[in-house]
Coordinates of C-alpha atoms in Angstrom, one line a residue:
X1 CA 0.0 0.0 0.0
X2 CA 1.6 3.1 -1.1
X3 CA 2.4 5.7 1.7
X4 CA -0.1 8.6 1.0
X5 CA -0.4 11.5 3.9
X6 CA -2.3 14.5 3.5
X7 CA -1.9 16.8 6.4
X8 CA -3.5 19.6 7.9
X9 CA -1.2 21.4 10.8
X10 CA -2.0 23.6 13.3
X11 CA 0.7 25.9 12.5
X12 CA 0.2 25.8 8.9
X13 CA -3.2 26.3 9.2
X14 CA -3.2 30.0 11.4
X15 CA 0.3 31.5 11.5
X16 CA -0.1 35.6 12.9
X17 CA 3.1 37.3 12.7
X18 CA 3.9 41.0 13.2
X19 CA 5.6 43.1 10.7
X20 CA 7.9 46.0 12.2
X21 CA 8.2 49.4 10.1
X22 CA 12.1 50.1 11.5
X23 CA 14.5 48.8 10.1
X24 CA 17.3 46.3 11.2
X25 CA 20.6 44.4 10.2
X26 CA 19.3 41.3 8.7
X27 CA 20.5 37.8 10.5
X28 CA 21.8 36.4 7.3
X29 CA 24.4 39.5 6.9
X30 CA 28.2 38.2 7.8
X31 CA 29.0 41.8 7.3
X32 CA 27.8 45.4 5.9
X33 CA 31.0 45.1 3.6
X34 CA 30.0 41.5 2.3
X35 CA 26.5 42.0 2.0
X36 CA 24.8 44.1 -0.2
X37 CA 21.5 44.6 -1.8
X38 CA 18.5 43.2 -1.1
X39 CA 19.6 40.8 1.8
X40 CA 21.2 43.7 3.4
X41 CA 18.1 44.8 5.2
X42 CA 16.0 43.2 7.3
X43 CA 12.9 44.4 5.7
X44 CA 14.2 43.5 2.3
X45 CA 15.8 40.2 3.0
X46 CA 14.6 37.9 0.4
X47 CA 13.2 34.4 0.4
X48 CA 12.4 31.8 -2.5
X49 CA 11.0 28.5 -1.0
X50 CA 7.6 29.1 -0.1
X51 CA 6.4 30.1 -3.6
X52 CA 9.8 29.4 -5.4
X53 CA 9.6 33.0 -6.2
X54 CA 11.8 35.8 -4.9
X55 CA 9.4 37.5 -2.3
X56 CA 10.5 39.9 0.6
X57 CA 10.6 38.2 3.8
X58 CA 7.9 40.3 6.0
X59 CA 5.4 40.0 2.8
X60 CA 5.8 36.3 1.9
X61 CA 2.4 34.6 1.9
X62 CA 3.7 31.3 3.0
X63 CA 5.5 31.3 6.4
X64 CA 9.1 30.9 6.2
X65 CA 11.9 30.6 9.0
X66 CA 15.3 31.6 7.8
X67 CA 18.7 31.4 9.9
X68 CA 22.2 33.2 8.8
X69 CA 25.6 32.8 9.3
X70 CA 25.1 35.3 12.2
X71 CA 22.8 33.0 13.8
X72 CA 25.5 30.1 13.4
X73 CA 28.5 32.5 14.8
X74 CA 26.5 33.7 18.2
X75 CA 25.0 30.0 18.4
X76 CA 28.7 28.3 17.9
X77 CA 27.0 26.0 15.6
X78 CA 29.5 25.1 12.3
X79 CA 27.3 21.5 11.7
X80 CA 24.3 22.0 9.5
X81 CA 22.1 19.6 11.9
X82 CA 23.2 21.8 15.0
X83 CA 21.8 24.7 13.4
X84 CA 18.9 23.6 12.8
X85 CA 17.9 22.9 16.2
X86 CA 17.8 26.7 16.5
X87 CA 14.2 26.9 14.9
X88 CA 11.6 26.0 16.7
X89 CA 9.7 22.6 15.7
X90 CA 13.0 21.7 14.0
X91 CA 15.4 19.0 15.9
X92 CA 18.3 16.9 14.6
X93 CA 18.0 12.8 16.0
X94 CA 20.7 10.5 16.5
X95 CA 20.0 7.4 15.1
X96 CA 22.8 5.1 16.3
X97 CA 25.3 5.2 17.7
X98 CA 27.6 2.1 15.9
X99 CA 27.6 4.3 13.1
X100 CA 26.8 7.9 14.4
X101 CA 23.9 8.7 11.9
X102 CA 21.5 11.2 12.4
X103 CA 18.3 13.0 10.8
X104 CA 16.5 15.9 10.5
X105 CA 13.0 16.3 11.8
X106 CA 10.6 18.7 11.1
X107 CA 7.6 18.9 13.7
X108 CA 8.3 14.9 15.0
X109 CA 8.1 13.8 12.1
X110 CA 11.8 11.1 10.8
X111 CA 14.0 12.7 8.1
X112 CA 12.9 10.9 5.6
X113 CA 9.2 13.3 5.8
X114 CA 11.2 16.4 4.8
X115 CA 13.3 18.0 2.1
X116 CA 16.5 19.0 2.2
X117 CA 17.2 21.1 -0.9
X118 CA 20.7 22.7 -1.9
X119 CA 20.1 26.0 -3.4
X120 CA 16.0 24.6 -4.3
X121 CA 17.8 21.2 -5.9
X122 CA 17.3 18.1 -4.0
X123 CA 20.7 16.6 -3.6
X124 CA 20.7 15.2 -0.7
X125 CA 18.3 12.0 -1.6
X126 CA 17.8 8.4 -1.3
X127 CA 20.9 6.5 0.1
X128 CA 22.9 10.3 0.5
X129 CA 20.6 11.5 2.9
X130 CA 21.4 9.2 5.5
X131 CA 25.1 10.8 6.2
X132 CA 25.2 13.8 4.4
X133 CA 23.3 16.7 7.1
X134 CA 27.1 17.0 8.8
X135 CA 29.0 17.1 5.5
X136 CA 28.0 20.6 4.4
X137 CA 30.6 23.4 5.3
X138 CA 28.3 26.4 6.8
X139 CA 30.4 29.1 5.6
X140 CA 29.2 28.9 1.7
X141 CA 26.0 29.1 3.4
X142 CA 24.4 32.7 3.3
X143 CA 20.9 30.9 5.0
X144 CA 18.4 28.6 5.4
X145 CA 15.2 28.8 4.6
X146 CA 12.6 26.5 6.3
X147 CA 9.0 26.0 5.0
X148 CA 7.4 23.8 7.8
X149 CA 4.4 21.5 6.5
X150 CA 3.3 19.3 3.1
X151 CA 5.2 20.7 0.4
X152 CA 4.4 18.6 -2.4
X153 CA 2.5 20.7 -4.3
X154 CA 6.1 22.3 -5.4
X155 CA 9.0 20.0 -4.4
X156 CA 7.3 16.4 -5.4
X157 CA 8.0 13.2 -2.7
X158 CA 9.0 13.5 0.5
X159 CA 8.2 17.1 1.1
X160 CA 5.8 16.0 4.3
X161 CA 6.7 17.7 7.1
X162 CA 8.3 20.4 5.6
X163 CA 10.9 21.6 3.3
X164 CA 14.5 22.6 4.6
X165 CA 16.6 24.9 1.5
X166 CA 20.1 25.9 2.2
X167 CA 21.1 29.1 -0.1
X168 CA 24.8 29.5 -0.7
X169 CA 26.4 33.1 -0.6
X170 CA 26.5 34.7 -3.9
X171 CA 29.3 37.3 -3.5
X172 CA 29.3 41.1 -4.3
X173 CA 33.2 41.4 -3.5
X174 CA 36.2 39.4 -3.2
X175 CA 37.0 37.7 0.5
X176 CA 37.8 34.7 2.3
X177 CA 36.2 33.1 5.2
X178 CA 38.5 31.0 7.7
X179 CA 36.9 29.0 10.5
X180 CA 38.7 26.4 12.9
X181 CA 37.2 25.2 16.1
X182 CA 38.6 22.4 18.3
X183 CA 36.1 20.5 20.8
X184 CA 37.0 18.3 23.4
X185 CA 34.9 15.8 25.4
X186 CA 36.1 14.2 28.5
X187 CA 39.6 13.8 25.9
X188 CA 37.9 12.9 23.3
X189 CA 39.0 15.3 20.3
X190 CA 37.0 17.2 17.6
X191 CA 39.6 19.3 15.1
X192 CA 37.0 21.0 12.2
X193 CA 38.2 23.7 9.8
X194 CA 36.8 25.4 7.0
X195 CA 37.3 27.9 4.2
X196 CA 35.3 29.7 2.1
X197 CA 36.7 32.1 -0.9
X198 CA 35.0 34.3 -3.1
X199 CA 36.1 36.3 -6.4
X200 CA 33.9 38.7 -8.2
X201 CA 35.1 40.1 -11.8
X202 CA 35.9 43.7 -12.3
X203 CA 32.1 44.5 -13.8
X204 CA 30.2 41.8 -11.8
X205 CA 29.0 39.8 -14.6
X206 CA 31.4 36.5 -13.5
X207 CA 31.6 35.0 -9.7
X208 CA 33.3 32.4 -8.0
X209 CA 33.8 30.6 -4.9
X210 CA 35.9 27.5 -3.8
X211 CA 35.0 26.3 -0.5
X212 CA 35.7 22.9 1.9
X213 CA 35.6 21.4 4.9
X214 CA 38.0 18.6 6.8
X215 CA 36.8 17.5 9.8
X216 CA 38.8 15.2 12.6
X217 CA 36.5 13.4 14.9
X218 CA 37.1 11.0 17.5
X219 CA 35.6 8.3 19.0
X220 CA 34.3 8.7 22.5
X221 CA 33.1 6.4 25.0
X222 CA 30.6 7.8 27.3
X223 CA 30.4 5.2 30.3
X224 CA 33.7 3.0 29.3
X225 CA 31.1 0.4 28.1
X226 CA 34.0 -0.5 25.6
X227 CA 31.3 0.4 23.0
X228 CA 31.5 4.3 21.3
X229 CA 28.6 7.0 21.7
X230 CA 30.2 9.4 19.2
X231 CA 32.2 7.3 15.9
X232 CA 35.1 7.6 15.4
X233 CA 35.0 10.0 11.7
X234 CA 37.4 11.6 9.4
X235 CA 35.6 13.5 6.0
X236 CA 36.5 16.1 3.4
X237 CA 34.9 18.1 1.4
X238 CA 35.4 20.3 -1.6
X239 CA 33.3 22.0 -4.0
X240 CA 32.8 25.8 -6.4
X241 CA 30.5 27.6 -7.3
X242 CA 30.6 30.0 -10.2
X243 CA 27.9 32.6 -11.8
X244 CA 28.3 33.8 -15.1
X245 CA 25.4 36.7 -16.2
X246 CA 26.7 37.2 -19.6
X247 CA 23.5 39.8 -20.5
X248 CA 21.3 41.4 -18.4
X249 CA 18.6 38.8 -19.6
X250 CA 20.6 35.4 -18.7
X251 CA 21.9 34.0 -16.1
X252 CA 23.9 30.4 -15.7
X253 CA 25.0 28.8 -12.3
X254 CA 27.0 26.1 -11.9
X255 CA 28.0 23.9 -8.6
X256 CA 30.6 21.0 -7.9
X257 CA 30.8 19.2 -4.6
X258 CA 32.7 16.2 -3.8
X259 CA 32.7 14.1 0.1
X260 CA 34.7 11.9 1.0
X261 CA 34.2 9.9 4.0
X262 CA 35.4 7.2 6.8
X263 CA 33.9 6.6 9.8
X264 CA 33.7 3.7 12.2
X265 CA 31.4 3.2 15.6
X266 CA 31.2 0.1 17.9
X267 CA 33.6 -1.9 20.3
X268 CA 37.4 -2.1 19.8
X269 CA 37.8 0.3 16.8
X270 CA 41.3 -0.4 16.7
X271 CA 41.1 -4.8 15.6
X272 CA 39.3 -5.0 12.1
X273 CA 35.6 -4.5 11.8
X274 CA 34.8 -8.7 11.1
X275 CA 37.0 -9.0 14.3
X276 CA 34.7 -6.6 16.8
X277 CA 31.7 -7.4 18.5
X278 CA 29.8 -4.9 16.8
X279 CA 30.9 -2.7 14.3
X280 CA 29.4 -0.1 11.5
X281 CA 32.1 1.4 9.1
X282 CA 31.9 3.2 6.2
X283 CA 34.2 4.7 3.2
X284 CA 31.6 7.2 1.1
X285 CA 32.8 8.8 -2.0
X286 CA 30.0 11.5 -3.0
X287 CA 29.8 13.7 -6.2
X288 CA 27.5 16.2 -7.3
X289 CA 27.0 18.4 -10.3
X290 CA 24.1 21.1 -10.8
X291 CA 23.8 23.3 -13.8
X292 CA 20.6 26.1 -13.4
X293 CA 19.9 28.6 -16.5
X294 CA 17.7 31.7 -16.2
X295 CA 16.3 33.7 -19.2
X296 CA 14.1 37.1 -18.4
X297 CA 12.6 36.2 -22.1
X298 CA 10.6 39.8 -21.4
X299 CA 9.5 41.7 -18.9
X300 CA 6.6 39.7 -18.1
X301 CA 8.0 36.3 -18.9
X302 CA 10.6 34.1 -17.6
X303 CA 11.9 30.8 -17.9
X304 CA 14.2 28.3 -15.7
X305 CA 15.6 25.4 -16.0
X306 CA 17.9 23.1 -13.7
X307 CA 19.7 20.0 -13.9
X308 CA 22.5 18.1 -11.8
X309 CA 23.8 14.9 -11.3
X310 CA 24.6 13.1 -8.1
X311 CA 26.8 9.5 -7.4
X312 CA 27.7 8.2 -4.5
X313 CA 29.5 5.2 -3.8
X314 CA 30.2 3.6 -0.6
X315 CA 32.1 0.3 1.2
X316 CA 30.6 -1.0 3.8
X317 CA 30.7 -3.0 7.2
X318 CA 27.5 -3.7 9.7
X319 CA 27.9 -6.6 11.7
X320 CA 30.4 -8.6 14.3
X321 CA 30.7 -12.0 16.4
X322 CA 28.7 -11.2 19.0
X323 CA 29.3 -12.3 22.4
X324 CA 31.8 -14.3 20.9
X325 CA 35.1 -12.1 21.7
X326 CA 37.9 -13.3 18.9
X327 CA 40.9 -11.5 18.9
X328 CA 42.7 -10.9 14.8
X329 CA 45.9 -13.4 14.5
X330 CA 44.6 -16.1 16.3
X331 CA 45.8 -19.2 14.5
X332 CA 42.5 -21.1 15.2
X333 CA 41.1 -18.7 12.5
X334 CA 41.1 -20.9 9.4
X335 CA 39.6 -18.3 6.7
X336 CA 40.0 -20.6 4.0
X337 CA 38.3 -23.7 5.3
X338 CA 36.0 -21.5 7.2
X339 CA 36.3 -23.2 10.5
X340 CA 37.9 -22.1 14.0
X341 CA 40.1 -24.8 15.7
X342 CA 38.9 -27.0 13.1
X343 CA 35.6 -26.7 14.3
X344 CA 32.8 -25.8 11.1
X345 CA 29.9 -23.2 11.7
X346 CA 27.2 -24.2 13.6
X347 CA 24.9 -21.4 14.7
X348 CA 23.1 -24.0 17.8
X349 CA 26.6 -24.8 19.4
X350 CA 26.6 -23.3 23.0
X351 CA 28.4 -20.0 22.7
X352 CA 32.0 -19.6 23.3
X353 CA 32.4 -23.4 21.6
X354 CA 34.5 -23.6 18.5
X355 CA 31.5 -23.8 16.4
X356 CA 29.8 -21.0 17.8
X357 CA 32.8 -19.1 17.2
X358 CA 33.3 -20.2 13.4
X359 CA 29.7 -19.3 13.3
X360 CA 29.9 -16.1 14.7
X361 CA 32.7 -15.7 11.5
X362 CA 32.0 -17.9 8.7
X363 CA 27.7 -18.5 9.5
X364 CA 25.0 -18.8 7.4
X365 CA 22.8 -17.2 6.1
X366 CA 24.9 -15.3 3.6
X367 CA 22.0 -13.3 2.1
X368 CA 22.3 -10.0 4.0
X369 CA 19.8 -10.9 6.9
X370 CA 22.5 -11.9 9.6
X371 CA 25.2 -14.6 9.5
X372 CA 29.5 -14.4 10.5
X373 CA 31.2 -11.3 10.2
X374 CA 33.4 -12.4 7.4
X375 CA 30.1 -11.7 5.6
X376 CA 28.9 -8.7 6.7
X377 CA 31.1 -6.7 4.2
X378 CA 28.7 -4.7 1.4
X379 CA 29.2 -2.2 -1.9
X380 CA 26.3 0.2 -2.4
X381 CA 26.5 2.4 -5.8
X382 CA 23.9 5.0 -6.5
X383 CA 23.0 7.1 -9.3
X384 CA 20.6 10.1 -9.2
X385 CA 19.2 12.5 -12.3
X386 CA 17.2 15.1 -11.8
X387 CA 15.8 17.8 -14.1
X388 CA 13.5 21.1 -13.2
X389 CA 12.1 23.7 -16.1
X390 CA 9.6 26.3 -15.0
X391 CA 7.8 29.0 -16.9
X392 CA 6.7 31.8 -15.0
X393 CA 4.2 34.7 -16.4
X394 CA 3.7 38.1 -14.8
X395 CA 0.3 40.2 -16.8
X396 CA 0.3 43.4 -16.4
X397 CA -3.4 43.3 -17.5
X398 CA -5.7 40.9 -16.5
X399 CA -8.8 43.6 -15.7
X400 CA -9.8 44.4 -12.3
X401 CA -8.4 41.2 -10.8
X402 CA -5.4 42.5 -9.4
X403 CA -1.7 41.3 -10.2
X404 CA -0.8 37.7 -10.4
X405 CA 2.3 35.8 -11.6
X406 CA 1.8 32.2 -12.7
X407 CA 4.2 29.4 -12.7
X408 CA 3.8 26.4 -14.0
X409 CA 6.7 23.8 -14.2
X410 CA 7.2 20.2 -14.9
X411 CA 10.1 18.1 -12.3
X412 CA 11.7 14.3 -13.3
X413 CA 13.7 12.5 -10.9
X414 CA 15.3 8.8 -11.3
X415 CA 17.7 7.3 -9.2
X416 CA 19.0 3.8 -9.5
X417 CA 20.1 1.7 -6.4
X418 CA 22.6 -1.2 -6.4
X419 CA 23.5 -3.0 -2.8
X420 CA 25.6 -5.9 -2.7
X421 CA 27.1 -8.0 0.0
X422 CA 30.3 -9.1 -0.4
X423 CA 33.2 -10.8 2.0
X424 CA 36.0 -9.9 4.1
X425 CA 38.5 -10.6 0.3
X426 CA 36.2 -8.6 -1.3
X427 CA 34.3 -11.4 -3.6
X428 CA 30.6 -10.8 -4.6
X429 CA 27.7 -13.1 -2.0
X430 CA 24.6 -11.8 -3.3
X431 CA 22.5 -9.0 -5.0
X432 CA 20.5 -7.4 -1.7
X433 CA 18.6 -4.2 -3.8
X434 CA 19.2 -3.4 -7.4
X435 CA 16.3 -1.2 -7.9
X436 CA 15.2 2.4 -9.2
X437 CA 12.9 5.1 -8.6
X438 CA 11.4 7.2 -10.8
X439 CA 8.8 10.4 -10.0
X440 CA 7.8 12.7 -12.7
X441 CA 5.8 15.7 -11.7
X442 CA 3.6 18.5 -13.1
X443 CA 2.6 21.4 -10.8
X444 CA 0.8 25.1 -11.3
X445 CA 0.8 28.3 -9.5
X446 CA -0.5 31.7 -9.0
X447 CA 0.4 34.4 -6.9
X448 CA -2.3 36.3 -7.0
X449 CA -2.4 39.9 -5.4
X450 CA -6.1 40.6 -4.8
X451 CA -5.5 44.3 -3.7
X452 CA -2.7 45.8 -1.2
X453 CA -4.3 43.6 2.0
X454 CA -5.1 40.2 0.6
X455 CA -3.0 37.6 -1.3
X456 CA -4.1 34.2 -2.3
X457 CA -1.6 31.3 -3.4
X458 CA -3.4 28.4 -5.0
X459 CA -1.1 25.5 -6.0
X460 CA -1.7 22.1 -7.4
X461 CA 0.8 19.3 -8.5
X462 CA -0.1 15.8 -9.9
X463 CA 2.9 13.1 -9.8
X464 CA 3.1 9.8 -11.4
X465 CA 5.8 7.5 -9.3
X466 CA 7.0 4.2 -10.2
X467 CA 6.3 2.9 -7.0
X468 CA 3.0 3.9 -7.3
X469 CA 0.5 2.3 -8.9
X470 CA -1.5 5.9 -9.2
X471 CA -1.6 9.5 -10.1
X472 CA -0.7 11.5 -6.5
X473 CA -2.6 14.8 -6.5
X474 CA -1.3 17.4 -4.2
X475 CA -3.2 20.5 -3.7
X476 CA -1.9 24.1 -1.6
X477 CA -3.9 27.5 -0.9
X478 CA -2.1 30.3 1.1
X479 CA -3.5 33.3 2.0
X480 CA -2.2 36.4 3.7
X481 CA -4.2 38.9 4.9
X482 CA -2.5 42.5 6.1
X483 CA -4.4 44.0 8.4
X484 CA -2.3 47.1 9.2
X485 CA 1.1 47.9 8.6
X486 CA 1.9 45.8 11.9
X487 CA -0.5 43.0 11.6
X488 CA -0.7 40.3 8.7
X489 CA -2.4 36.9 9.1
X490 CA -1.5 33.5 7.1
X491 CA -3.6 30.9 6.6
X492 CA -1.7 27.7 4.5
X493 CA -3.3 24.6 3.9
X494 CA -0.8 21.9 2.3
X495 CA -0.2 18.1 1.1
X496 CA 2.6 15.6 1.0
X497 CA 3.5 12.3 0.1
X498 CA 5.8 9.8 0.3
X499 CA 6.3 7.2 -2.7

């Protein structure tokens, strides 16, 4: 049965905010040198998520939370998942601690209810997601933008609880960020450092940045258990971004990212993994490439279009031997006959017997579901496509029914899964997933500006998934109603679904 959630939340549903006439230094500002323009302001700082449309942040129908680097600096928070936390209705879960994960959620609902979107482009999905939160340097970032509540009207699958969008820094001059923090836990170390450099030609028209991340983590054992709360971890990252305007009518945007990754949680992190109790470890090589073009074709029509790329691949270890406790080089270990002390598997032997110990190595079953560690090995390789075009129309005359600016858009997404379990040498054991997922969507828009107090947002999408043996149809109305210059009420009801 397919997962289908419509939802209807309290927050979503009323939302009163108050609109201040002064006006302020916006969060997302690391500086009046570095900042410019409209994000400069606090009553001009722009937002694009809720109606992926540049509105001003006090007059955006949909209600949108947004934190800047400031907000990271006086928070000391340099991890994208500890940042989050700063919203309210947003936390960051740890999952386990063997292998340290951990997920967004937006208002209780897991990570895999919500978005995460780089610059509006889902790149962290499928497989990816899973590690990728604390992988992001928060320098590049200028803010996030958080849209709490079913978003699938715009952003497709997934978008349930809300949609989280992390907007890089475009610059307006040349600099260079720097960040280093140490942390220490009871002895247990954390080295991070970060950069982030930016170049702006002589008449604007070309930007660049080059940014990464290396962080040093280790393991730490809360209550000397043998067995590690926080992994033991050790990833990189590197990516650019450039901009290139080469008319006043177009716009292209291109982004590179690459992670690499180890990391390791369990008992005796220093013996190899088949040789612990309980181990998770992982190496994760992840790439992605986005290309986004924008043409103003006239004043009241423009047209976008996105694509990228994403392809991970990772080694793997979950598993162990147990209560069995086996230390490497023991020359009962037989890896080619498969036996210890002689003794063959045999998953019934009373434990800490030769055959409970061969089993808790060599056992069946060897089909991912359990069995020795000297099976427990795995290769996962993913590949993910995804393209976005959207046509939006501004009329400057459509009669007396005030302003509106249409949008309507198609998005196509496939990503193909292969997972396979291999042994300790390396050699192939079985196929556990070789899937793929394909969603393509169609969705419509209008902003529509009844007079200077009232705004309406209708919204409709229909999706046709693979997984699915049905059209999904998810339908949005905002509405934001001004009722002085201090005073405006939202009212947002929204879908989502999962497929």
């Amino acid at each position: 049965m397919p997962n289908l959630y419509r939802i209807l939340l309290v927050c979503g549903t009323l939302c009163v905010s108050a609109t201040q006439a002064q006006v302020v230094p916006a969060a997302g500002s690391r500086s009046q040198d570095h900042d410019h323009g409209a994000h400069q302001l606090a009553e001009f700082r722009v937002v694009t998520t809720g109606t992926r449309t540049e509105r001003l942040f006090a007059e955006v129908p949909i209600k949108t939370e947004m934190l800047g680097a400031d907000d990271f600096a006086a928070a000391m928070t340099f991890e994208l998942g500890t940042a989050i936390e700063l919203l309210n209705g947003a936390r960051t879960e740890a999952n386990c601690q063997n292998c340290g994960t951990a997920e967004i959620q937006l208002l209780g609902l897991p990570g895999n209810y919500n978005q995460i979107l780089i610059d509006g482009l889902p790149l962290f999905t499928g497989v990816a997601s899973v590690y990728g939160i604390d992988q992001v340097p928060t320098l590049v970032i200028e803010r996030i933008e958080v849209v709490k509540g079913g978003g699938s009207s715009l952003y497709g699958p997934g978008a349930v609880a809300g949609v989280i969008n992390l907007i890089p820094e475009e610059p307006f001059d040349t600099h260079t960020h720097v960040d280093t923090t140490l942390r220490d836990i009871d002895g247990s170390t954390t080295w991070q450092s970060q950069f982030a450099s930016f170049l702006v030609s002589e008449n604007g028209s070309l930007k660049g940045s080059v940014y990464g991340l290396h962080n040093d983590q280790a393991d730490y054992d809360a209550n000397n258990d043998g067995f590690s709360e926080l992994v033991q971890r050790q990833n990189t990252t590197l990516g650019s971004y450039l901009w290139w305007t080469p008319t006043d009518h177009t716009r292209l945007t291109f982004n590179y990212q690459y992670i690499a990754e180890d990391r390791r949680g369990g008992d005796r992190l220093d013996v190899p993994e088949e040789y612990a109790q309980i181990a998770e470890a992982l190496t994760t090589d992840y790439h992605w490439a986005t290309l986004n073009w924008d043409q103003e074709i006239s004043p009241e029509l423009t047209f976008t279009a996105s694509a990228s790329a994403v392809k991970l691949y990772r080694d793997s270890f979950y598993g162990g031997t147990g209560e069995e406790l086996i230390q490497p080089g023991d020359p009962r270990v037989d890896t080619i006959a498969k036996t210890f002390n002689g003794a063959p598997p045999d998953a019934d032997a009373p434990p800490s017997s030769d055959a409970a110990r061969a089993a808790a190595l060599f056992g069946a079953p060897t089909d991912g579901t359990g069995g020795g560690s000297f099976h427990s090995f795995g290769y996962t390789d993913t590949t993910t496509w995804f393209f976005d075009a959207s046509l939006s129309y501004a009329p400057t005359d459509l009669g007396n029914t005030g302003s509106h600016n249409f949008i309507v858009g198609v998005q196509s997404e496939t990503e193909v899964l292969r997972d396979h379990q291999l042994d300790a040498d390396g050699n192939f054991i079985a196929v556990l997933h070789h899937d793929s997922f394909r969603n393509t969507g169609v969705f419509f828009q209008d902003e529509w500006r009844v007079n200077n107090r009232w705004e309406l947002v209708p919204g409709l999408r229909v999706d046709q998934a693979n997984t699915l043996d049905h059209w999904v149809v998810s339908p949005r109305i905002a509405a934001r109603w001004e009722t002085s210059a201090e005073l405006a009420w939202r009212i947002n009801y929204s879908s989502g679904f999962l497929a």
